[in-house]
Amino acid sequence: MYRSIPLFLAALVTWGAADLAAQTACEPGQAEALLDVNDVRARIFNNGNLFRREDPHVYEVPKGMGTSALFTAGLWLGGQAGGAIRASGTNYHTYEFAPGPLGADGSPLPDCEAFDRIYQIDAADLRQFEETGQLTEDLRDWPHDLGAPVIDGDGIAANYNLGGGDRPAILGHRMLWWIMNDGAAVRRFEENPPLPVEVRASAFALASDAAALDQATFYRYRIRYRGTQPLDSAYVGLFVDPDLGHFGDDYVGADTTLNLGFAYNADDADDRDQGGYGAAPPAVGIALLQGPRATPDGRDNDRDGTVDEAGERHGMTTFVTSHLEVHEMARPGHIYRSLRGVRPNGPGPIRAGMYGSGDGAVTTIMFPGDPVTRQYWSEVKPAPEATQPLAPGDRMMLVGAGPFTMQPGEEQEVVFAIVWARGADHLDSVTRLRAASRAVHAAFDAGLDTAVTTQDAEAPGAFALFTNGPNPFHASTEIRFALPAPSMVRLEVFDVLGRRVAVLVDRRLPAGRHAARFDATGLGSGVYLYRIEAGAFRETRTMLLLK
């Protein structure tokens, strides 16, 4: 059963309608697409929102069950420029992102509707083109000029030439790509100008024999700042209204060791008549796989033992819930305060205990304790002396990271994953969710985002290593191989003297047809050898680099 939006949110939208009508701005994007190549079916939009624009909301996992794990989600951004707070975000009916890019000075382009599109590329589309020359419309129209990623096959970085070997740089079995900005969209309040930013967004998923990956989806946001003054003390986050099956009996929590915010059922029964999962309900989480680059601040922001190293990135620095009214988003200051992990409406900071109003230490992370073992502060154990859990109900949450700075024209990239797991009971589901999150983090860290793409999940009849393409090549080339069964794979490149110059793959991969990209930057012209070891299979081929 779908629930209605809270009445005070509807009142806010109505209250601001007259002011918004007077503004000249683009209408919210209408494009949508489905991410449904694995065990998840998710409804994706290009307006900053995910899973819901109008009913129905769709984040169905397992696919085919008809039960949704998430109601809605939205990108939130905030910072300070020239001493003034600027913030943009989406939730429910509020879409502060419009289709298309911005000018270099942050000015909107005259026609947003021309960019109102989500591009979809499947691994099968690439294989079909390789084998038959047949093109899908999105493969033909891939918007490289707007920043859609391209694997360069002809040595000309600025073009997109399928005949010359260029290909969309897709991730997983299906990738959706769109571009949006907060400079051309309707603003809810005149005193809240856009940051402004343009966002190149990707959503992708993999079909895998590993349940953690097969029941996960991924979201990459490349955020380019188009303001004319430096953006200071900036934060980025994903606002989420879980509604894990039936919305009325949820809890939320955080695991700082995994950069994970999660929702779980308060008991072991999720009412099927109310859209729930039934007995032994699952848990769902938002994992921050790659946070923004941190501003040097004398802290170990990525918790790797080194302070202020080059390229250091933030982990999750904020986790707040609806108890602090993060869903209100009534003024830009409320978004920004929520992203920073302080009370949106004040006064004072969040303190450990109860609903963030306890007697404990000041924190920006709510409910970081373990509900399974009842250690520290969680909704199951809201205070050190508590004997009763908090009352379950409808929860919202915000997973955020910062602070960071951006200069005009600078870009930040963040990656989130949505992870799902089901155990023997509602708390065992939390344990399994943590394990699934670790597996997703490990896959991402091993190169899920760049090193290997799975081009076809269907198991071939035999192991094979194919001729690279293009060959000869100028800068980079793609090496394809086939696995009839899940296998440990090591794919290496050697020069003619037998010296190893690259290890492209060194991990377990599922059955299917895969591809790895070899970047020859810094290498001289000549013959190179590439060798695969997969189980008992061994094969070596040659390729020619011309510069």
Coordinates of C-alpha atoms in Angstrom, one line a residue:
M1 CA 0.0 0.0 0.0
Y2 CA 1.4 3.4 -1.0
R3 CA 1.4 6.0 1.7
S4 CA 0.7 9.7 1.1
I5 CA 3.2 12.5 1.3
P6 CA 3.0 14.2 4.8
L7 CA 0.5 17.1 4.7
F8 CA 3.0 19.7 5.8
L9 CA 5.1 18.9 2.7
A10 CA 2.1 19.4 0.5
A11 CA 1.4 22.7 2.2
L12 CA 5.0 23.8 1.6
V13 CA 4.7 23.0 -2.1
T14 CA 1.3 24.9 -2.3
W15 CA 2.6 27.9 -0.3
G16 CA 5.5 28.4 -2.7
A17 CA 3.6 27.8 -6.0
A18 CA 2.8 31.5 -6.6
D19 CA 6.4 32.6 -6.2
L20 CA 7.6 29.8 -8.4
A21 CA 5.2 30.6 -11.2
A22 CA 6.8 34.0 -11.6
Q23 CA 10.2 32.6 -12.2
T24 CA 11.5 31.7 -15.7
A25 CA 12.9 28.2 -15.4
C26 CA 12.9 24.8 -17.0
E27 CA 10.2 22.3 -16.2
P28 CA 11.4 19.1 -14.4
G29 CA 12.7 16.4 -16.6
Q30 CA 10.2 13.8 -17.7
A31 CA 12.6 11.1 -18.9
E32 CA 12.7 7.8 -17.0
A33 CA 14.2 4.3 -17.4
L34 CA 14.4 1.0 -15.6
L35 CA 17.4 -0.6 -14.1
D36 CA 16.4 -4.2 -14.2
V37 CA 19.2 -6.5 -15.4
N38 CA 19.8 -8.3 -12.1
D39 CA 17.6 -9.2 -9.2
V40 CA 16.5 -5.5 -8.7
R41 CA 14.0 -3.5 -10.7
A42 CA 14.5 0.3 -10.1
R43 CA 12.7 3.3 -11.6
I44 CA 15.3 6.0 -12.5
F45 CA 14.6 9.7 -13.3
N46 CA 16.7 12.6 -14.5
N47 CA 15.4 15.3 -12.1
G48 CA 17.7 14.5 -9.1
N49 CA 15.2 12.0 -7.7
L50 CA 15.3 8.2 -7.8
F51 CA 12.5 5.5 -7.7
R52 CA 9.5 7.8 -7.4
R53 CA 8.1 10.8 -9.2
E54 CA 4.4 9.9 -9.0
D55 CA 3.1 6.5 -7.9
P56 CA 4.2 3.8 -8.2
H57 CA 7.5 4.0 -6.4
V58 CA 9.7 1.2 -7.7
Y59 CA 12.7 -0.3 -6.0
E60 CA 11.7 -3.9 -6.2
V61 CA 14.1 -6.6 -4.8
P62 CA 13.9 -9.5 -5.2
K63 CA 12.6 -8.8 -8.7
G64 CA 9.2 -10.3 -9.3
M65 CA 8.1 -10.3 -5.7
G66 CA 6.2 -7.1 -6.0
T67 CA 7.6 -5.6 -2.8
S68 CA 9.6 -2.4 -2.8
A69 CA 12.5 -1.8 -0.4
L70 CA 12.8 2.0 -1.0
F71 CA 10.2 4.7 -1.5
T72 CA 12.3 7.5 -2.8
A73 CA 15.9 8.9 -2.8
G74 CA 17.4 12.2 -3.9
L75 CA 20.7 13.9 -4.4
W76 CA 21.5 16.8 -1.9
L77 CA 24.3 19.3 -2.3
G78 CA 25.2 22.3 -0.2
G79 CA 28.0 24.8 0.5
Q80 CA 29.0 28.4 0.9
A81 CA 30.0 30.8 -1.8
G82 CA 30.9 34.4 -1.0
G83 CA 29.8 33.7 2.6
A84 CA 26.3 32.8 1.6
I85 CA 24.7 29.3 2.0
R86 CA 23.7 27.6 -1.2
A87 CA 21.9 24.3 -1.4
S88 CA 20.0 22.1 -3.8
G89 CA 18.2 18.9 -3.4
T90 CA 15.2 16.7 -4.3
N91 CA 12.6 14.9 -2.3
Y92 CA 9.1 13.8 -3.1
H93 CA 7.6 16.6 -5.4
T94 CA 10.6 19.0 -5.1
Y95 CA 13.0 18.7 -8.0
E96 CA 15.8 21.3 -8.0
F97 CA 17.6 19.8 -11.0
A98 CA 16.7 20.3 -14.6
P99 CA 17.9 18.4 -17.7
G100 CA 21.1 19.4 -19.5
P101 CA 24.4 21.2 -18.9
L102 CA 25.3 24.8 -17.9
G103 CA 27.4 27.4 -19.5
A104 CA 30.9 27.8 -18.2
D105 CA 29.7 30.8 -16.1
G106 CA 26.8 28.8 -14.6
S107 CA 24.2 30.3 -17.0
P108 CA 21.5 27.9 -18.1
L109 CA 21.1 26.9 -21.7
P110 CA 18.0 28.1 -23.5
D111 CA 16.4 24.7 -24.2
C112 CA 16.4 22.2 -21.4
E113 CA 13.9 19.9 -23.2
A114 CA 16.5 19.0 -25.8
F115 CA 18.4 17.2 -23.0
D116 CA 15.5 15.5 -21.4
R117 CA 16.7 12.0 -22.0
I118 CA 18.2 9.0 -20.2
Y119 CA 20.6 7.0 -22.3
Q120 CA 20.6 3.2 -21.8
I121 CA 23.4 0.9 -22.9
D122 CA 23.4 -2.8 -22.2
A123 CA 26.5 -5.0 -22.5
A124 CA 24.4 -7.1 -25.0
D125 CA 24.0 -4.0 -27.2
L126 CA 27.8 -3.8 -27.5
R127 CA 28.1 -7.5 -28.3
Q128 CA 25.4 -7.3 -30.9
F129 CA 27.1 -4.4 -32.6
E130 CA 30.5 -6.2 -32.5
E131 CA 29.0 -9.3 -34.0
T132 CA 26.3 -7.9 -36.5
G133 CA 26.9 -4.2 -36.8
Q134 CA 23.4 -3.6 -35.6
L135 CA 23.0 -0.3 -33.6
T136 CA 20.6 0.7 -30.9
E137 CA 19.5 4.3 -30.9
D138 CA 21.3 5.1 -27.7
L139 CA 24.5 3.4 -28.9
R140 CA 24.3 5.6 -32.0
D141 CA 23.5 8.8 -30.1
W142 CA 25.8 8.3 -27.1
P143 CA 26.4 12.0 -26.0
H144 CA 30.2 12.1 -25.7
D145 CA 30.1 15.8 -26.3
L146 CA 28.1 16.2 -23.0
G147 CA 30.6 14.2 -21.0
A148 CA 29.2 10.6 -21.4
P149 CA 32.2 8.4 -20.9
V150 CA 33.9 6.9 -24.0
I151 CA 36.6 4.2 -24.4
D152 CA 38.9 5.7 -27.0
G153 CA 39.6 3.2 -29.8
D154 CA 40.9 5.4 -32.6
G155 CA 43.4 7.6 -30.7
I156 CA 41.3 10.7 -31.1
A157 CA 40.1 11.7 -27.6
A158 CA 37.6 14.3 -28.6
N159 CA 35.4 12.2 -31.0
Y160 CA 33.0 9.3 -30.8
N161 CA 33.7 7.0 -33.8
L162 CA 32.2 3.6 -33.5
G163 CA 33.7 2.5 -36.8
G164 CA 37.2 3.5 -35.4
G165 CA 36.8 1.5 -32.3
D166 CA 35.3 4.0 -29.9
R167 CA 32.8 2.5 -27.4
P168 CA 30.6 3.8 -24.5
A169 CA 32.5 3.2 -21.3
I170 CA 29.7 1.4 -19.7
L171 CA 29.8 -0.2 -16.2
G172 CA 28.1 -3.5 -15.5
H173 CA 25.5 -5.2 -17.6
R174 CA 23.3 -2.1 -18.0
M175 CA 24.2 1.5 -17.5
L176 CA 21.9 4.5 -17.6
W177 CA 23.4 8.0 -18.2
W178 CA 22.0 11.5 -18.0
I179 CA 23.1 15.1 -17.4
M180 CA 21.3 17.6 -15.1
N181 CA 21.9 20.9 -13.4
D182 CA 20.6 23.0 -10.6
G183 CA 21.0 26.3 -12.5
A184 CA 18.0 26.0 -14.8
A185 CA 15.5 24.4 -12.5
V186 CA 12.6 26.1 -10.6
R187 CA 13.9 27.2 -7.2
R188 CA 11.5 26.8 -4.2
F189 CA 12.7 30.1 -2.6
E190 CA 14.1 33.2 -4.2
E191 CA 16.7 33.7 -1.4
N192 CA 18.2 30.3 -2.3
P193 CA 20.2 30.7 -5.6
P194 CA 21.7 27.6 -7.2
L195 CA 25.2 26.5 -6.3
P196 CA 25.4 26.2 -9.5
V197 CA 26.5 22.7 -10.5
E198 CA 26.0 20.3 -13.4
V199 CA 25.8 16.6 -12.7
R200 CA 26.8 13.8 -15.0
A201 CA 24.9 10.8 -13.5
S202 CA 25.2 7.1 -14.1
A203 CA 23.1 4.3 -12.6
F204 CA 24.3 0.7 -13.3
A205 CA 23.9 -2.9 -12.2
L206 CA 25.5 -6.3 -12.7
A207 CA 24.1 -9.7 -13.1
S208 CA 26.3 -11.8 -10.9
D209 CA 26.5 -15.2 -9.3
A210 CA 27.4 -13.4 -6.1
A211 CA 24.1 -12.4 -4.4
A212 CA 25.6 -9.2 -2.9
L213 CA 26.2 -7.8 -6.4
D214 CA 23.2 -9.3 -8.0
Q215 CA 21.0 -7.6 -5.4
A216 CA 22.8 -4.2 -5.6
T217 CA 22.6 -1.1 -7.7
F218 CA 25.2 1.6 -8.2
Y219 CA 25.0 5.4 -8.6
R220 CA 27.9 7.6 -9.8
Y221 CA 27.6 11.4 -9.7
R222 CA 30.2 13.5 -11.4
I223 CA 29.6 17.0 -10.0
R224 CA 31.1 20.0 -11.9
Y225 CA 31.0 23.3 -10.1
R226 CA 30.0 26.2 -12.4
G227 CA 30.0 29.1 -10.0
T228 CA 32.3 32.1 -10.3
Q229 CA 33.4 32.1 -6.6
P230 CA 35.1 29.2 -4.7
L231 CA 32.6 26.9 -3.1
D232 CA 33.7 26.3 0.5
S233 CA 32.6 23.9 3.3
A234 CA 30.6 21.8 0.7
Y235 CA 28.8 18.6 1.4
V236 CA 27.1 16.0 -0.7
G237 CA 24.5 13.4 0.4
L238 CA 21.8 11.0 -0.6
F239 CA 18.4 11.6 1.1
V240 CA 16.5 8.3 1.3
D241 CA 13.0 7.4 2.5
P242 CA 13.3 3.6 2.8
D243 CA 9.8 2.2 3.4
L244 CA 11.3 -1.3 3.7
G245 CA 8.2 -3.2 2.6
H246 CA 5.5 -1.9 5.0
F247 CA 6.7 1.6 6.0
G248 CA 5.2 1.6 9.5
D249 CA 7.6 -0.7 11.4
D250 CA 11.1 0.4 10.4
Y251 CA 14.3 1.2 12.2
V252 CA 17.5 2.8 10.8
G253 CA 21.1 2.7 11.8
A254 CA 24.7 3.4 10.7
D255 CA 27.9 1.4 10.4
T256 CA 30.8 3.9 10.2
T257 CA 33.3 1.1 9.4
L258 CA 31.5 0.4 6.2
N259 CA 30.3 4.0 5.4
L260 CA 26.8 2.5 5.5
G261 CA 23.4 3.8 6.5
F262 CA 20.7 1.2 6.7
A263 CA 17.1 0.4 7.4
Y264 CA 15.8 -2.8 9.0
N265 CA 12.5 -4.1 10.4
A266 CA 11.8 -3.6 14.1
D267 CA 10.5 -7.1 14.5
D268 CA 10.4 -10.4 12.6
A269 CA 7.1 -9.8 10.8
D270 CA 6.5 -7.3 8.0
D271 CA 2.8 -7.2 7.1
R272 CA 2.3 -8.6 3.6
D273 CA -1.2 -7.1 3.5
Q274 CA 0.5 -3.6 3.8
G275 CA 3.1 -4.3 1.1
G276 CA 5.6 -5.9 3.4
Y277 CA 8.0 -8.8 3.1
G278 CA 6.4 -11.1 5.6
A279 CA 8.4 -13.2 8.0
A280 CA 12.2 -12.7 8.3
P281 CA 12.2 -9.3 6.6
P282 CA 15.4 -8.0 4.9
A283 CA 17.6 -5.0 5.5
V284 CA 18.6 -2.4 2.9
G285 CA 21.5 0.0 3.0
I286 CA 23.1 3.0 1.3
A287 CA 26.9 2.5 1.1
L288 CA 29.2 5.4 0.2
L289 CA 31.8 3.6 -2.0
Q290 CA 33.6 6.8 -3.0
G291 CA 33.3 10.0 -1.1
P292 CA 34.4 13.5 -2.3
R293 CA 38.1 14.5 -2.2
A294 CA 38.7 16.0 1.2
T295 CA 40.2 19.5 1.8
P296 CA 43.5 19.1 3.8
D297 CA 42.5 19.5 7.4
G298 CA 44.9 17.5 9.5
R299 CA 42.5 14.6 9.8
D300 CA 42.6 11.0 8.5
N301 CA 39.3 11.4 6.6
D302 CA 39.5 8.0 4.9
R303 CA 40.7 6.2 8.1
D304 CA 43.7 4.6 6.3
G305 CA 46.3 5.7 8.9
T306 CA 47.7 8.6 6.7
V307 CA 46.7 12.2 7.2
D308 CA 46.0 14.5 4.2
E309 CA 47.6 12.3 1.6
A310 CA 47.1 13.2 -2.1
G311 CA 43.7 12.3 -3.3
E312 CA 42.3 11.5 0.2
R313 CA 38.5 11.1 0.2
H314 CA 35.9 11.4 2.8
G315 CA 34.0 8.5 4.2
M316 CA 30.5 8.9 5.5
T317 CA 30.6 11.9 7.8
T318 CA 26.8 12.4 8.3
F319 CA 24.0 10.0 9.1
V320 CA 20.8 11.7 10.4
T321 CA 17.2 10.5 10.5
S322 CA 13.7 11.9 10.3
H323 CA 13.6 12.5 14.0
L324 CA 15.6 15.6 13.2
E325 CA 13.1 16.5 10.3
V326 CA 15.7 16.0 7.6
H327 CA 12.8 15.5 5.2
E328 CA 11.4 19.0 5.8
M329 CA 13.8 20.8 3.4
A330 CA 11.9 24.0 3.9
R331 CA 14.8 26.5 3.6
P332 CA 18.3 26.1 2.1
G333 CA 19.8 26.3 5.6
H334 CA 17.9 23.2 6.6
I335 CA 19.4 21.1 3.8
Y336 CA 22.8 22.4 4.6
R337 CA 22.6 21.8 8.3
S338 CA 21.4 18.3 7.7
L339 CA 24.3 17.6 5.4
R340 CA 26.7 18.8 8.1
G341 CA 25.0 16.6 10.7
V342 CA 23.6 19.3 12.9
R343 CA 20.0 19.9 13.9
P344 CA 18.2 21.4 10.8
N345 CA 16.0 23.7 13.0
G346 CA 18.3 24.0 16.0
P347 CA 19.2 24.7 18.6
G348 CA 22.4 22.8 19.3
P349 CA 24.2 19.8 17.9
I350 CA 23.2 16.1 17.9
R351 CA 24.2 14.3 21.0
A352 CA 24.4 10.5 21.4
G353 CA 21.3 9.0 23.0
M354 CA 17.6 8.8 22.3
Y355 CA 16.6 10.7 19.1
G356 CA 19.9 12.6 19.1
S357 CA 19.0 14.5 22.2
G358 CA 20.7 12.4 24.8
D359 CA 23.4 13.2 27.2
G360 CA 26.2 11.7 25.2
A361 CA 29.0 13.1 23.1
V362 CA 28.4 15.5 20.2
T363 CA 28.2 13.6 17.0
T364 CA 27.2 13.8 13.3
I365 CA 26.3 10.1 13.1
M366 CA 23.1 8.9 14.6
F367 CA 22.5 5.3 15.8
P368 CA 26.0 3.9 15.1
G369 CA 25.6 1.1 17.5
D370 CA 25.0 -2.6 16.7
P371 CA 21.3 -3.5 17.0
V372 CA 22.2 -7.2 16.8
T373 CA 24.4 -7.2 19.9
R374 CA 22.7 -4.2 21.5
Q375 CA 26.0 -2.5 22.0
Y376 CA 26.1 1.3 22.2
W377 CA 23.4 3.6 20.7
S378 CA 20.8 2.2 18.3
E379 CA 17.1 2.3 18.0
V380 CA 17.0 -1.1 19.8
K381 CA 19.1 0.4 22.7
P382 CA 18.5 4.2 22.6
A383 CA 20.5 5.0 25.7
P384 CA 23.0 3.3 28.1
E385 CA 20.3 2.8 30.7
A386 CA 17.5 2.0 28.3
T387 CA 15.5 -1.2 28.7
Q388 CA 13.0 -0.5 26.0
P389 CA 13.6 0.2 22.3
L390 CA 12.3 3.2 20.5
A391 CA 8.9 3.0 18.8
P392 CA 9.3 1.9 15.2
G393 CA 7.7 3.8 12.3
D394 CA 8.2 5.6 9.1
R395 CA 11.8 6.6 8.8
M396 CA 13.9 8.8 6.5
M397 CA 17.7 9.1 6.5
L398 CA 20.5 11.1 5.0
V399 CA 24.0 9.6 4.2
G400 CA 26.4 12.5 3.7
A401 CA 30.1 13.4 3.3
G402 CA 32.2 16.5 3.6
P403 CA 33.5 19.2 3.9
F404 CA 35.3 19.9 0.7
T405 CA 36.0 22.9 -1.5
M406 CA 35.6 23.4 -5.2
Q407 CA 37.1 26.0 -7.5
P408 CA 35.1 27.2 -10.6
G409 CA 35.2 24.4 -13.2
E410 CA 36.4 21.8 -10.7
E411 CA 34.8 18.3 -10.5
Q412 CA 34.1 15.9 -7.7
E413 CA 33.0 12.3 -8.2
V414 CA 31.0 10.3 -5.6
V415 CA 29.7 6.8 -5.8
F416 CA 26.9 5.2 -3.8
A417 CA 25.6 1.6 -3.8
I418 CA 22.3 0.3 -2.6
V419 CA 22.7 -3.0 -0.9
W420 CA 20.1 -5.5 0.2
A421 CA 20.2 -8.8 2.2
R422 CA 17.8 -11.2 3.9
G423 CA 18.7 -13.4 6.8
A424 CA 17.0 -15.9 9.1
D425 CA 15.3 -13.1 11.0
H426 CA 15.2 -9.3 11.0
L427 CA 18.4 -8.9 12.9
D428 CA 20.3 -11.6 11.0
S429 CA 19.3 -9.5 7.9
V430 CA 21.4 -6.7 9.4
T431 CA 24.4 -9.1 9.9
R432 CA 24.0 -10.3 6.3
L433 CA 23.6 -6.7 5.0
R434 CA 27.0 -5.8 6.5
A435 CA 28.5 -8.9 4.8
A436 CA 27.0 -7.9 1.5
S437 CA 28.2 -4.3 1.9
R438 CA 31.8 -5.6 2.5
A439 CA 31.5 -7.7 -0.7
V440 CA 30.3 -4.7 -2.7
H441 CA 33.1 -2.5 -1.3
A442 CA 35.7 -5.1 -2.1
A443 CA 34.4 -5.5 -5.7
F444 CA 34.4 -1.7 -6.2
D445 CA 37.9 -1.4 -4.7
A446 CA 39.2 -4.2 -6.9
G447 CA 38.2 -2.2 -10.0
L448 CA 34.5 -2.8 -10.5
D449 CA 34.2 0.8 -11.8
T450 CA 37.0 0.7 -14.4
A451 CA 38.9 -2.5 -14.8
V452 CA 36.4 -5.0 -16.1
T453 CA 33.0 -4.9 -17.8
T454 CA 30.9 -7.9 -18.1
Q455 CA 29.5 -7.9 -21.6
D456 CA 27.3 -11.0 -21.5
A457 CA 26.2 -12.9 -18.4
E458 CA 25.3 -16.0 -20.4
A459 CA 27.9 -18.7 -19.8
P460 CA 29.7 -19.6 -23.0
G461 CA 30.6 -23.2 -23.9
A462 CA 34.4 -22.9 -23.3
F463 CA 37.2 -20.6 -22.1
A464 CA 38.5 -18.3 -24.7
L465 CA 40.8 -15.3 -25.2
F466 CA 39.9 -13.1 -28.2
T467 CA 41.9 -10.8 -30.4
N468 CA 42.0 -7.4 -28.8
G469 CA 40.2 -4.5 -30.5
P470 CA 41.2 -2.2 -32.0
N471 CA 44.5 -3.8 -33.2
P472 CA 46.8 -2.1 -34.1
F473 CA 45.9 0.5 -31.5
H474 CA 47.1 4.0 -30.7
A475 CA 46.4 4.7 -27.0
S476 CA 44.2 2.0 -25.5
T477 CA 42.5 -1.3 -26.5
E478 CA 40.0 -3.7 -25.2
I479 CA 40.8 -7.3 -24.4
R480 CA 37.9 -9.7 -24.3
F481 CA 37.7 -13.2 -22.9
A482 CA 35.0 -15.8 -22.1
L483 CA 34.5 -17.9 -18.9
P484 CA 32.2 -21.0 -19.0
A485 CA 32.2 -21.0 -15.1
P486 CA 33.0 -18.6 -12.3
S487 CA 36.8 -18.5 -12.2
M488 CA 39.8 -16.8 -10.7
V489 CA 41.2 -14.7 -13.5
R490 CA 44.6 -13.2 -14.0
L491 CA 45.1 -11.1 -17.1
E492 CA 48.6 -9.6 -17.7
V493 CA 50.4 -7.7 -20.4
F494 CA 54.1 -8.2 -21.2
D495 CA 56.6 -6.6 -23.6
V496 CA 58.6 -8.7 -26.1
L497 CA 61.4 -9.1 -23.5
G498 CA 59.0 -10.8 -21.1
R499 CA 58.7 -7.9 -18.7
R500 CA 55.3 -7.4 -17.1
V501 CA 53.9 -4.0 -17.9
A502 CA 50.3 -4.3 -16.5
V503 CA 48.1 -6.6 -14.5
L504 CA 44.6 -5.9 -15.8
V505 CA 42.6 -8.5 -13.8
D506 CA 43.5 -10.4 -10.7
R507 CA 40.2 -11.6 -9.1
R508 CA 37.3 -14.0 -9.3
L509 CA 34.8 -13.2 -12.1
P510 CA 31.4 -14.8 -12.8
A511 CA 30.7 -16.9 -15.9
G512 CA 30.1 -14.9 -19.1
R513 CA 31.9 -12.8 -21.6
H514 CA 34.1 -10.0 -20.2
A515 CA 36.3 -7.2 -21.3
A516 CA 39.3 -5.3 -19.8
R517 CA 40.7 -2.1 -21.0
F518 CA 44.5 -1.8 -21.5
D519 CA 45.8 1.8 -21.4
A520 CA 49.2 2.1 -23.0
T521 CA 50.0 5.6 -21.8
G522 CA 53.7 5.9 -21.3
L523 CA 54.6 2.8 -23.4
G524 CA 56.5 2.9 -26.7
S525 CA 55.4 1.5 -30.0
G526 CA 55.9 -2.2 -30.6
V527 CA 54.5 -5.7 -30.1
Y528 CA 53.1 -6.6 -26.7
L529 CA 51.7 -9.9 -25.4
Y530 CA 48.7 -10.5 -23.2
R531 CA 48.2 -13.6 -21.2
I532 CA 45.2 -15.0 -19.3
E533 CA 45.1 -17.6 -16.6
A534 CA 41.6 -18.8 -15.6
G535 CA 41.5 -22.0 -13.7
A536 CA 43.5 -24.5 -15.8
F537 CA 43.1 -22.4 -18.9
R538 CA 46.2 -20.6 -20.3
E539 CA 46.5 -18.6 -23.5
T540 CA 48.7 -15.8 -24.9
R541 CA 48.1 -13.5 -27.8
T542 CA 49.9 -10.5 -29.3
M543 CA 48.9 -6.9 -30.1
L544 CA 50.6 -4.0 -31.8
L545 CA 50.9 -0.5 -30.3
L546 CA 51.5 2.3 -32.8
K547 CA 52.2 5.9 -31.6

